[in-house]
Coordinates of C-alpha atoms and ligand atoms in Angstrom, one line a residue:
Chain A
M1 CA 0.0 0.0 0.0
S2 CA 1.4 3.4 -0.9
T3 CA 1.9 6.1 1.6
P4 CA -1.2 8.3 2.1
A5 CA -0.9 11.8 0.8
I6 CA -2.3 13.1 4.0
R7 CA -2.5 11.3 7.4
I8 CA -4.2 13.0 10.3
Q9 CA -4.4 11.1 13.6
G10 CA -6.3 12.3 16.7
V11 CA -5.8 16.0 16.0
S12 CA -7.4 18.4 18.4
K13 CA -7.0 22.1 18.9
H14 CA -8.5 24.5 21.5
Y15 CA -8.6 28.3 21.4
G16 CA -9.1 29.1 25.0
S17 CA -12.3 27.2 25.9
L18 CA -13.4 26.9 22.2
K19 CA -12.8 23.5 20.7
A20 CA -11.8 24.2 17.1
L21 CA -10.8 20.6 16.4
G22 CA -12.0 17.7 18.6
G23 CA -10.0 14.6 17.6
V24 CA -9.9 14.5 13.9
D25 CA -8.7 11.3 12.1
L26 CA -8.5 11.4 8.3
E27 CA -6.5 9.8 5.5
V28 CA -6.4 11.1 2.0
G29 CA -4.8 8.8 -0.6
Q30 CA -2.4 9.8 -3.3
G31 CA -4.1 11.1 -6.4
E32 CA -7.5 11.7 -4.7
F33 CA -9.7 14.7 -5.3
F34 CA -10.9 15.3 -1.8
G35 CA -13.5 17.7 -0.5
L36 CA -13.5 19.1 3.0
L37 CA -16.9 20.6 3.7
G38 CA -18.6 22.2 6.7
P39 CA -20.4 25.3 7.8
N40 CA -18.5 28.5 8.9
G41 CA -16.4 27.9 11.9
A42 CA -16.4 24.1 11.5
G43 CA -12.6 24.0 11.7
K44 CA -11.7 23.5 8.1
T45 CA -9.1 26.3 8.0
T46 CA -7.8 25.3 11.4
L47 CA -7.2 21.7 10.1
I48 CA -5.5 23.0 7.0
S49 CA -3.3 25.3 9.1
A50 CA -2.3 22.4 11.3
L51 CA -1.3 20.5 8.1
S52 CA 0.8 23.5 6.9
G53 CA 2.5 24.1 10.3
L54 CA 0.8 27.5 10.9
V55 CA -1.1 26.0 13.8
R56 CA 0.3 23.7 16.4
P57 CA -2.3 21.1 17.5
D58 CA -2.8 20.4 21.2
S59 CA -2.5 16.7 20.4
G60 CA -2.3 14.3 17.5
T61 CA 0.0 14.0 14.5
L62 CA -0.2 15.0 10.9
A63 CA 1.9 13.8 8.0
I64 CA 2.2 14.8 4.3
M65 CA 3.4 12.0 2.0
G66 CA 4.6 10.2 5.1
H67 CA 6.6 13.2 6.5
D68 CA 5.5 14.4 9.9
V69 CA 4.7 18.1 9.8
V70 CA 6.6 18.9 12.9
A71 CA 9.5 16.4 13.1
D72 CA 10.2 16.4 9.4
Y73 CA 8.7 19.8 8.5
R74 CA 11.1 20.5 5.6
N75 CA 10.0 17.5 3.6
A76 CA 6.4 17.9 4.7
R77 CA 6.3 21.5 3.5
R78 CA 8.1 20.7 0.2
N79 CA 5.3 18.3 -0.6
L80 CA 2.5 20.6 0.3
G81 CA 1.0 23.7 -1.5
V82 CA -1.6 25.7 0.3
V83 CA -3.9 28.3 -1.2
P84 CA -5.0 30.3 1.9
Q85 CA -8.6 31.4 2.5
E86 CA -7.6 35.0 3.3
L87 CA -6.8 37.3 0.4
V88 CA -3.2 38.2 1.4
F89 CA -0.5 39.7 -0.8
D90 CA 2.8 41.5 -0.5
P91 CA 2.3 45.0 -1.9
F92 CA 6.0 45.5 -2.5
F93 CA 6.4 43.2 -5.4
S94 CA 5.1 42.4 -8.9
V95 CA 3.4 39.1 -9.7
R96 CA 6.5 37.6 -11.3
E97 CA 8.9 38.9 -8.6
L98 CA 6.6 37.3 -6.0
L99 CA 6.5 33.9 -7.8
R100 CA 10.3 34.0 -8.2
I101 CA 10.8 34.8 -4.5
Q102 CA 8.3 32.1 -3.5
S103 CA 10.3 29.6 -5.7
G104 CA 13.4 30.7 -4.0
Y105 CA 12.0 30.0 -0.5
F106 CA 11.6 26.4 -1.7
G107 CA 15.2 26.3 -2.9
I108 CA 14.3 26.5 -6.6
R109 CA 16.6 28.9 -8.4
S110 CA 15.5 29.2 -12.0
N111 CA 11.8 28.5 -12.3
D112 CA 10.7 30.8 -15.1
D113 CA 9.4 28.1 -17.4
W114 CA 7.1 26.7 -14.8
I115 CA 6.1 30.1 -13.6
D116 CA 5.1 31.1 -17.2
E117 CA 3.1 27.9 -17.5
I118 CA 1.2 28.6 -14.3
L119 CA 0.6 32.2 -15.2
A120 CA -0.8 31.1 -18.6
S121 CA -3.0 28.5 -17.0
L122 CA -4.4 31.0 -14.6
D123 CA -4.8 33.7 -17.3
L124 CA -2.4 36.0 -15.5
T125 CA 0.3 36.3 -18.2
H126 CA -0.7 39.9 -19.1
K127 CA -0.4 40.8 -15.4
A128 CA 3.0 39.3 -14.8
S129 CA 4.8 42.6 -14.3
A130 CA 1.9 44.4 -12.6
N131 CA 2.4 45.2 -8.9
M132 CA 0.2 43.2 -6.6
R133 CA -1.7 46.3 -5.5
M134 CA -2.9 46.9 -9.1
L135 CA -4.7 43.5 -9.3
S136 CA -8.4 43.0 -8.8
G137 CA -9.6 40.7 -5.9
G138 CA -10.1 37.7 -8.2
M139 CA -6.7 38.2 -9.8
K140 CA -5.0 38.3 -6.4
R141 CA -6.8 35.1 -5.5
R142 CA -5.3 33.5 -8.7
V143 CA -1.9 34.7 -7.7
L144 CA -2.4 32.9 -4.4
V145 CA -3.1 29.7 -6.4
A146 CA 0.0 30.3 -8.5
Q147 CA 2.1 30.9 -5.3
A148 CA 1.0 27.5 -3.9
L149 CA 2.1 25.8 -7.1
V150 CA 5.6 27.2 -7.7
H151 CA 7.3 24.2 -6.2
R152 CA 5.1 21.6 -7.9
P153 CA 3.8 20.1 -4.7
P154 CA 2.3 16.6 -5.0
V155 CA -0.3 17.6 -2.4
I156 CA -2.3 20.8 -3.0
V157 CA -4.8 22.2 -0.5
L158 CA -7.2 24.9 -1.6
D159 CA -9.1 26.8 1.1
E160 CA -12.1 28.3 -0.7
P161 CA -10.2 29.1 -3.9
T162 CA -13.2 30.2 -5.9
A163 CA -14.6 32.8 -3.4
G164 CA -14.8 36.0 -5.4
V165 CA -13.7 34.5 -8.7
D166 CA -16.0 35.1 -11.7
V167 CA -17.8 32.3 -13.4
E168 CA -15.6 32.1 -16.5
L169 CA -12.4 32.0 -14.4
R170 CA -13.9 29.6 -12.0
Q171 CA -14.4 27.2 -14.9
G172 CA -10.8 27.8 -16.0
L173 CA -9.5 27.3 -12.5
W174 CA -11.3 24.0 -12.1
Q175 CA -10.0 22.8 -15.5
F176 CA -6.5 23.6 -14.4
I177 CA -6.9 21.9 -11.0
R178 CA -8.5 18.9 -12.7
K179 CA -5.5 18.6 -15.0
L180 CA -3.2 18.8 -12.0
N181 CA -5.2 16.0 -10.4
R182 CA -5.0 13.9 -13.6
D183 CA -1.2 14.5 -13.6
G184 CA -1.2 12.8 -10.2
H185 CA -1.4 15.7 -7.7
T186 CA -3.6 15.0 -4.7
I187 CA -6.1 17.8 -4.3
V188 CA -7.9 18.8 -1.1
L189 CA -10.6 21.4 -1.5
T190 CA -12.9 23.4 0.8
T191 CA -15.7 25.3 -0.7
H192 CA -19.2 26.5 0.2
Y193 CA -20.3 25.9 -3.4
L194 CA -21.6 22.4 -3.0
E195 CA -22.3 21.8 -6.7
E196 CA -18.6 22.4 -7.2
A197 CA -17.7 19.8 -4.6
E198 CA -20.2 17.4 -6.0
A199 CA -18.9 17.7 -9.5
L200 CA -15.2 17.6 -8.6
C201 CA -14.6 15.5 -5.5
G202 CA -14.3 11.8 -5.5
R203 CA -14.5 11.6 -1.7
I204 CA -15.8 14.0 0.9
A205 CA -15.5 14.7 4.6
M206 CA -18.0 16.8 6.4
L207 CA -16.9 18.7 9.4
K208 CA -19.1 20.1 12.1
A209 CA -17.8 21.8 15.3
G210 CA -14.4 20.3 14.9
R211 CA -15.5 16.7 14.3
I212 CA -15.9 14.7 11.1
V213 CA -19.5 13.8 10.9
A214 CA -19.5 12.1 7.5
L215 CA -16.8 10.6 5.4
D216 CA -17.4 8.7 2.2
T217 CA -17.2 8.7 -1.6
T218 CA -19.4 11.4 -3.1
A219 CA -21.5 8.7 -4.8
N220 CA -22.1 6.9 -1.6
L221 CA -23.0 10.0 0.3
L222 CA -25.6 10.9 -2.4
R223 CA -27.0 7.4 -2.3
R224 CA -27.0 7.1 1.5
F225 CA -28.5 10.3 2.6
A226 CA -30.2 12.1 -0.2
T227 CA -33.9 11.5 -0.8
H228 CA -35.1 11.8 -4.4
S229 CA -37.9 14.0 -5.2
L230 CA -40.8 14.0 -7.6
S231 CA -42.6 17.2 -8.5
V232 CA -45.9 17.1 -10.2
R233 CA -48.2 19.8 -11.5
L234 CA -51.8 18.9 -10.9
E235 CA -55.3 20.1 -11.9
H236 CA -56.3 19.5 -8.3
P237 CA -53.3 20.2 -6.2
A238 CA -55.3 19.6 -3.0
R239 CA -55.5 15.9 -3.9
G240 CA -51.8 15.7 -4.1
V241 CA -51.4 17.3 -0.7
E242 CA -53.8 14.8 0.8
L243 CA -51.4 12.1 -0.5
G244 CA -48.6 13.5 1.6
G245 CA -47.1 16.0 -0.9
S246 CA -46.1 19.6 -0.1
A247 CA -47.7 22.3 -2.1
G248 CA -45.6 24.7 -4.1
E249 CA -46.6 27.5 -6.5
G250 CA -48.6 27.2 -9.7
G251 CA -50.2 23.9 -8.8
W252 CA -46.9 22.1 -8.2
V253 CA -46.7 19.5 -5.5
D254 CA -43.5 17.9 -4.3
F255 CA -43.0 14.4 -3.0
A256 CA -39.9 13.0 -1.4
F257 CA -39.1 9.3 -1.7
D258 CA -36.1 7.0 -1.2
S259 CA -36.3 4.5 -4.1
Y260 CA -37.7 4.7 -7.6
G261 CA -40.1 1.9 -6.8
E262 CA -42.2 4.3 -4.8
V263 CA -42.8 6.5 -7.9
E264 CA -45.1 3.9 -9.5
T265 CA -47.3 3.6 -6.4
L266 CA -47.5 7.3 -6.1
L267 CA -48.5 7.9 -9.7
A268 CA -51.1 5.2 -9.4
R269 CA -52.6 6.8 -6.3
L270 CA -52.7 10.2 -8.0
R271 CA -54.6 8.7 -10.9
E272 CA -57.0 6.9 -8.6
G273 CA -57.6 10.1 -6.7
G274 CA -58.3 12.0 -10.0
A275 CA -55.7 14.6 -9.3
G276 CA -55.2 15.3 -13.0
L277 CA -51.5 15.1 -13.8
V278 CA -50.4 18.0 -16.1
E279 CA -46.6 17.9 -15.9
M280 CA -43.9 16.2 -13.8
R281 CA -40.2 16.2 -13.2
L282 CA -37.8 14.1 -11.2
G283 CA -35.3 15.7 -8.8
E284 CA -31.9 14.1 -8.6
P285 CA -30.3 13.9 -5.1
D286 CA -27.8 16.7 -4.7
L287 CA -25.0 17.3 -2.3
E288 CA -26.7 20.3 -0.8
R289 CA -29.5 18.2 0.5
V290 CA -27.0 15.6 1.8
F291 CA -25.2 18.4 3.5
V292 CA -28.2 19.8 5.2
E293 CA -29.3 16.3 6.3
V294 CA -25.9 15.4 7.7
M295 CA -25.6 18.6 9.6
N296 CA -29.1 18.2 11.1
R297 CA -28.5 14.6 12.2
A298 CA -25.0 15.2 13.6
Chain B
M1 CA 12.2 20.0 -10.4
A2 CA 15.1 22.4 -10.7
A3 CA 18.1 21.7 -8.5
E4 CA 17.8 22.7 -4.9
S5 CA 20.7 24.2 -3.2
P6 CA 21.2 24.3 0.5
L7 CA 20.5 27.7 2.1
A8 CA 18.8 28.9 -1.1
G9 CA 15.7 29.6 1.0
F10 CA 17.7 31.7 3.4
R11 CA 19.3 33.6 0.6
T12 CA 16.0 34.3 -1.0
L13 CA 14.5 35.6 2.2
L14 CA 17.6 37.8 2.7
Y15 CA 17.3 39.1 -0.9
K16 CA 13.6 39.8 -0.4
E17 CA 14.2 41.7 2.8
V18 CA 16.9 43.8 1.2
L19 CA 14.8 44.4 -1.9
R20 CA 12.0 45.5 0.4
F21 CA 13.8 48.4 1.8
W22 CA 15.8 49.2 -1.3
K23 CA 12.7 49.6 -3.3
V24 CA 11.7 52.5 -1.0
S25 CA 15.3 53.7 -0.3
F26 CA 14.3 57.3 -0.5
Q27 CA 12.3 56.7 2.6
T28 CA 14.5 54.0 4.3
V29 CA 18.0 55.3 3.5
A30 CA 17.9 58.9 2.2
A31 CA 15.5 60.3 4.8
P32 CA 17.5 59.0 7.8
V33 CA 20.7 60.4 6.3
L34 CA 19.1 63.8 5.9
N35 CA 17.8 63.6 9.5
A36 CA 21.3 62.9 10.9
L37 CA 22.7 65.7 8.8
L38 CA 20.2 68.2 10.3
F39 CA 21.3 67.1 13.8
L40 CA 24.9 67.7 12.8
L41 CA 24.3 71.2 11.4
I42 CA 22.3 72.4 14.3
F43 CA 24.5 71.0 17.0
S44 CA 27.7 72.1 15.4
H45 CA 26.5 75.5 14.8
V46 CA 25.4 75.9 18.4
L47 CA 28.3 74.1 20.2
D48 CA 31.4 73.8 18.0
R49 CA 33.2 76.9 19.2
H50 CA 32.6 76.2 22.9
V51 CA 33.3 72.5 23.4
T52 CA 36.2 70.2 22.8
V53 CA 36.4 66.6 23.8
Y54 CA 39.3 64.3 24.7
G55 CA 41.4 67.5 25.0
E56 CA 41.7 68.6 21.4
V57 CA 38.9 66.9 19.4
A58 CA 36.4 69.5 18.1
Y59 CA 32.8 68.8 19.2
T60 CA 31.5 68.4 15.7
S61 CA 34.1 65.7 14.9
F62 CA 33.3 64.0 18.2
L63 CA 29.6 64.1 17.3
V64 CA 29.8 62.5 13.9
P65 CA 30.5 58.9 15.0
G66 CA 27.7 59.2 17.6
L67 CA 25.3 60.3 14.9
V68 CA 26.5 57.6 12.5
M69 CA 26.0 54.9 15.2
M70 CA 22.7 56.2 16.2
S71 CA 21.6 56.0 12.5
V72 CA 22.9 52.4 12.3
L73 CA 21.0 51.4 15.4
Q74 CA 17.7 53.1 14.7
N75 CA 17.5 51.9 11.1
A76 CA 18.5 48.3 11.9
F77 CA 15.7 48.2 14.5
A78 CA 13.3 49.9 12.1
N79 CA 14.0 47.4 9.3
S80 CA 13.2 44.1 11.0
S81 CA 10.5 45.5 13.2
S82 CA 8.5 47.3 10.5
S83 CA 8.9 44.4 8.0
L84 CA 7.6 41.9 10.5
I85 CA 4.7 43.9 11.8
Q86 CA 3.6 44.8 8.3
S87 CA 3.7 41.2 7.2
K88 CA 1.8 40.1 10.3
I89 CA -0.9 42.7 9.9
T90 CA -1.4 42.2 6.2
G91 CA -1.1 38.5 6.7
N92 CA 1.5 37.9 4.1
I93 CA 3.8 36.5 6.8
I94 CA 2.4 33.1 5.8
F95 CA 4.5 33.2 2.6
V96 CA 7.6 32.8 4.7
L97 CA 6.0 30.4 7.2
L98 CA 4.7 27.9 4.6
P99 CA 8.1 27.1 2.9
P100 CA 10.6 24.8 4.4
L101 CA 12.7 27.6 6.1
S102 CA 14.1 26.9 9.5
Y103 CA 13.7 29.4 12.3
R104 CA 17.5 29.9 12.2
E105 CA 17.3 30.9 8.5
F106 CA 14.4 33.1 9.3
Y107 CA 16.4 34.9 12.1
A108 CA 19.6 35.2 10.1
A109 CA 17.8 36.7 7.1
Y110 CA 15.9 39.4 9.0
V111 CA 18.9 40.3 11.1
I112 CA 21.4 40.5 8.3
A113 CA 19.0 42.6 6.2
S114 CA 18.7 44.9 9.2
I115 CA 22.5 45.1 9.5
L116 CA 22.8 46.0 5.8
R117 CA 20.3 48.8 6.1
G118 CA 22.0 50.1 9.2
L119 CA 25.4 50.1 7.5
M120 CA 24.0 51.7 4.4
V121 CA 22.4 54.6 6.3
G122 CA 25.5 54.8 8.5
A123 CA 27.8 55.0 5.5
G124 CA 25.5 57.6 4.0
V125 CA 25.6 59.8 7.2
L126 CA 29.4 59.4 7.4
A127 CA 29.9 60.3 3.7
V128 CA 27.7 63.4 3.9
S129 CA 29.3 64.5 7.2
A130 CA 32.8 64.2 5.8
A131 CA 31.9 66.9 3.4
F132 CA 31.5 69.3 6.3
V133 CA 33.7 68.0 9.1
V134 CA 37.1 66.4 9.3
V135 CA 36.5 62.9 10.6
P136 CA 39.6 60.7 11.3
M137 CA 39.3 57.0 11.3
A138 CA 42.1 55.5 13.4
H139 CA 40.9 51.8 13.4
P140 CA 38.5 51.0 10.6
L141 CA 38.0 47.4 11.7
W142 CA 36.8 48.5 15.1
V143 CA 34.4 50.9 13.4
L144 CA 33.0 48.1 11.2
G145 CA 33.0 45.6 14.0
F146 CA 30.9 47.7 16.3
A147 CA 28.6 48.9 13.5
V148 CA 27.9 45.2 12.6
L149 CA 27.4 44.1 16.2
G150 CA 25.2 47.1 17.0
G151 CA 23.1 46.5 13.9
A152 CA 22.8 42.8 14.8
I153 CA 21.6 43.7 18.4
L154 CA 19.1 46.2 17.2
G155 CA 18.0 43.9 14.3
S156 CA 17.3 41.2 16.9
L157 CA 15.4 43.6 19.1
G158 CA 13.5 44.6 16.0
V159 CA 12.6 40.9 15.4
I160 CA 11.4 40.6 19.0
A161 CA 9.4 43.8 18.8
G162 CA 7.9 43.1 15.4
I163 CA 6.8 39.6 16.5
W164 CA 5.5 40.7 19.9
A165 CA 3.6 43.9 18.8
E166 CA 0.2 43.4 17.4
K167 CA -0.4 47.0 16.5
F168 CA 1.7 49.8 15.2
D169 CA 1.3 51.8 18.4
Q170 CA 2.8 48.9 20.5
L171 CA 5.8 49.0 18.2
A172 CA 6.0 52.8 18.7
A173 CA 5.9 52.3 22.4
F174 CA 8.8 49.8 22.3
Q175 CA 10.7 52.3 20.3
N176 CA 9.9 55.4 22.3
F177 CA 10.2 53.9 25.8
L178 CA 13.1 51.5 25.3
I179 CA 15.2 52.2 22.2
M180 CA 15.1 56.0 22.1
P181 CA 16.0 56.6 25.8
L182 CA 18.8 54.0 25.8
T183 CA 20.2 55.6 22.6
M184 CA 19.9 59.2 23.8
L185 CA 21.4 58.4 27.2
S186 CA 24.3 56.4 25.7
G187 CA 26.6 59.3 24.9
V188 CA 25.7 59.9 21.4
F189 CA 25.9 63.6 22.0
Y190 CA 28.4 63.8 24.8
S191 CA 31.3 62.1 26.5
I192 CA 30.2 60.5 29.7
H193 CA 33.2 62.1 31.4
S194 CA 31.3 65.3 31.2
L195 CA 28.5 63.8 33.4
P196 CA 28.3 63.8 37.2
R197 CA 29.8 60.7 38.8
F198 CA 26.4 59.1 39.5
W199 CA 25.3 59.3 35.9
Q200 CA 28.6 58.0 34.7
D201 CA 28.1 54.9 36.8
V202 CA 24.5 54.6 35.5
S203 CA 25.7 54.8 31.9
H204 CA 27.8 51.6 32.5
F205 CA 24.6 49.7 32.8
N206 CA 23.5 50.8 29.4
P207 CA 24.7 48.5 26.7
F208 CA 24.2 51.2 24.1
F209 CA 26.9 53.2 25.8
F210 CA 29.4 50.5 25.0
M211 CA 28.3 50.2 21.4
I212 CA 28.8 53.9 20.8
D213 CA 31.9 54.2 22.9
G214 CA 33.6 51.3 21.1
F215 CA 32.5 52.6 17.8
R216 CA 34.0 56.0 18.6
Y217 CA 37.3 54.4 19.6
G218 CA 37.6 53.2 16.0
F219 CA 37.6 56.8 14.9
F220 CA 39.7 58.6 17.5
G221 CA 41.8 55.9 19.0
Q222 CA 40.4 57.2 22.4
S223 CA 37.3 56.5 24.3
D224 CA 35.6 56.7 27.6
T225 CA 36.3 53.1 28.4
S226 CA 38.5 50.3 27.1
P227 CA 37.4 49.2 23.6
W228 CA 38.0 45.6 24.6
L229 CA 35.6 45.9 27.5
S230 CA 33.1 47.5 25.1
L231 CA 33.5 44.6 22.7
G232 CA 33.0 42.1 25.4
V233 CA 29.8 43.7 26.7
V234 CA 28.4 44.3 23.2
G235 CA 29.3 40.8 22.1
L236 CA 27.7 39.2 25.2
C237 CA 24.6 41.3 24.6
F238 CA 24.3 40.1 21.1
V239 CA 24.8 36.4 22.1
L240 CA 22.1 36.7 24.8
L241 CA 19.7 38.5 22.6
A242 CA 20.2 36.1 19.7
A243 CA 19.6 33.2 22.0
L244 CA 16.4 34.8 23.3
T245 CA 15.1 35.6 19.8
L246 CA 15.9 32.2 18.5
A247 CA 14.2 30.6 21.5
M248 CA 11.1 32.7 20.7
L249 CA 11.2 31.7 17.0
A250 CA 11.7 28.1 17.8
R251 CA 8.6 28.1 19.9
G252 CA 6.7 29.8 17.2
Y253 CA 5.7 32.6 19.6
K254 CA 2.8 34.6 18.0
L255 CA 3.7 33.2 14.6
R256 CA 2.6 29.6 14.8
S257 CA -0.3 29.6 17.2
Ligands
ATP1 N1 -6.6 32.4 15.9 C1 -7.8 32.0 16.5 N2 -8.1 32.4 17.7 C2 -9.2 32.1 18.3 N3 -10.2 31.4 17.7 C3 -10.0 30.9 16.5 C4 -8.8 31.3 15.8 N4 -8.8 30.7 14.6 C5 -10.0 30.1 14.5 N5 -10.7 30.2 15.6 C6 -12.0 29.6 15.9 O1 -12.0 28.2 15.6 C7 -13.2 27.8 15.0 C8 -12.9 27.2 13.6 O2 -12.4 28.2 12.7 P1 -12.0 27.9 11.2 O3 -11.4 29.1 10.7 O4 -11.2 26.6 11.2 O5 -13.4 27.5 10.6 P2 -13.7 27.2 9.0 O6 -14.3 25.9 9.0 O7 -12.5 27.4 8.2 O8 -14.8 28.3 8.7 P3 -15.1 29.1 7.4 O9 -16.0 28.3 6.5 O10 -15.9 30.3 7.9 O11 -13.8 29.5 6.8 C9 -14.0 29.1 14.9 O12 -15.0 29.0 15.9 C10 -13.1 30.2 15.0 O13 -13.7 31.3 15.6
MG2 MG1 -12.1 28.7 6.7

């Protein structure tokens, strides 16, 4: 079995009396596209900071590609690229200067070919010699992504990388990250856009109040938690409501069910009741519903 | 991946720290030189005819090394402290905390950049002063040695202050209530032999006195106290301060929570 890209064992962290992380265990395999989800304040950033050595946990251990983040911090950090959640930048330098300096911190002397490639992929080539102060918020965020990649880390962690990035660029960014993933990089992502997580991540952990409350493949999570839905427009919506549906606008009534077998029965009962079916559509389970359900149960 | 060389991270951080002040050198080098020059003009105009020191040294000549050293010290402190507090407040300190830099490399880069800025300003003050005043330099190595050690001590203090302070006014307090009094009362503007006995004794507890006195020895070949004693005191101060700063950095005090 190969070394996990990330191994987190029993990590807890308190800020005063606040428990930001309460004993987190997590393994992410090499080459995974992994989602770390949770409401505001769940501890996502704290966990990422512990991985990158910015936060020292009260207990537990963390390793990147088998390198302990404390005892073997040099190798751990060489293997890790982090895109921070906060939009930080150094106002003294241009984009290219910044990326060269960042490469230098990792001991890489001449890195211009790779820097050019990253800049092109992030659509920043025309801003390469602009001072950081002159960039828009979305551009600054893309520079943060670029900075995390200068040393070609096998493990890349992105803390809400698409906050404030416009639609077109978000697509571009995901294309780029997907390509990195195909090339073998392990990707860990936090986001509050659940459609993004659903489309991209093979496996997902949900965090609530510093604890992992769900951990599974995206497909399994959708299967396990989400209920399907059937929406029907009826001539007599009241009949539908009598059968357990919830009324929406314009004669629409929604039904929730767990397996497709139930649809047959439901439609039969609607016909028997003379509800008068006009239109219908099936709702696929989505991650947002799973998320809400998991958070409510936990 | 391109070849990695040992210490490349340290060299880059040093380069970045030097570039940071050099890009705004008008403010970080030229302005302090002008400041010192104003001191020199005013004091020399007021006092030169009336005061001589060490017997025959004109007051203005005596003053120049004091002003040079004061500039070295203040700018060395300003460099590391302002760089760190700015990085902390803007949050971009993470860019040096995420890479595989050791805390020793971190310390060395910030302190050496501070020394370099101190030396640059000091050299500027000296060069400009030399246009107005005759300044001998009896022992250039002593001059350089004390300038470097003084810069290193203040650069370390700057690292401590920059990491400790959470707001700019805390940093200002550190500067106004510690650095400034110790500098002003160290004999920048006077020979301590002109002080009453009690204050002479008090001065011997001020490490800044030894920095300036030793530095001045390099110029005139005379000083208030033995240059070897000064070297010992200043060297010991540096070692203690470096140990303290390194211990702070090793623990990640206020940097890695
Ligand atoms: N430096 C700190 N000092 C005190 N409390 C902190 C600190 N950093 C985080 N916390 C607290 O720890 C908890 C977890 O915060 P964290 O930033 O990890 O949440 P998050 O899951 O990233 O949230 P978001 O989605 O809003 O980014 C929060 O209650 C937060 O207030
Ligand atoms: Mg966060």
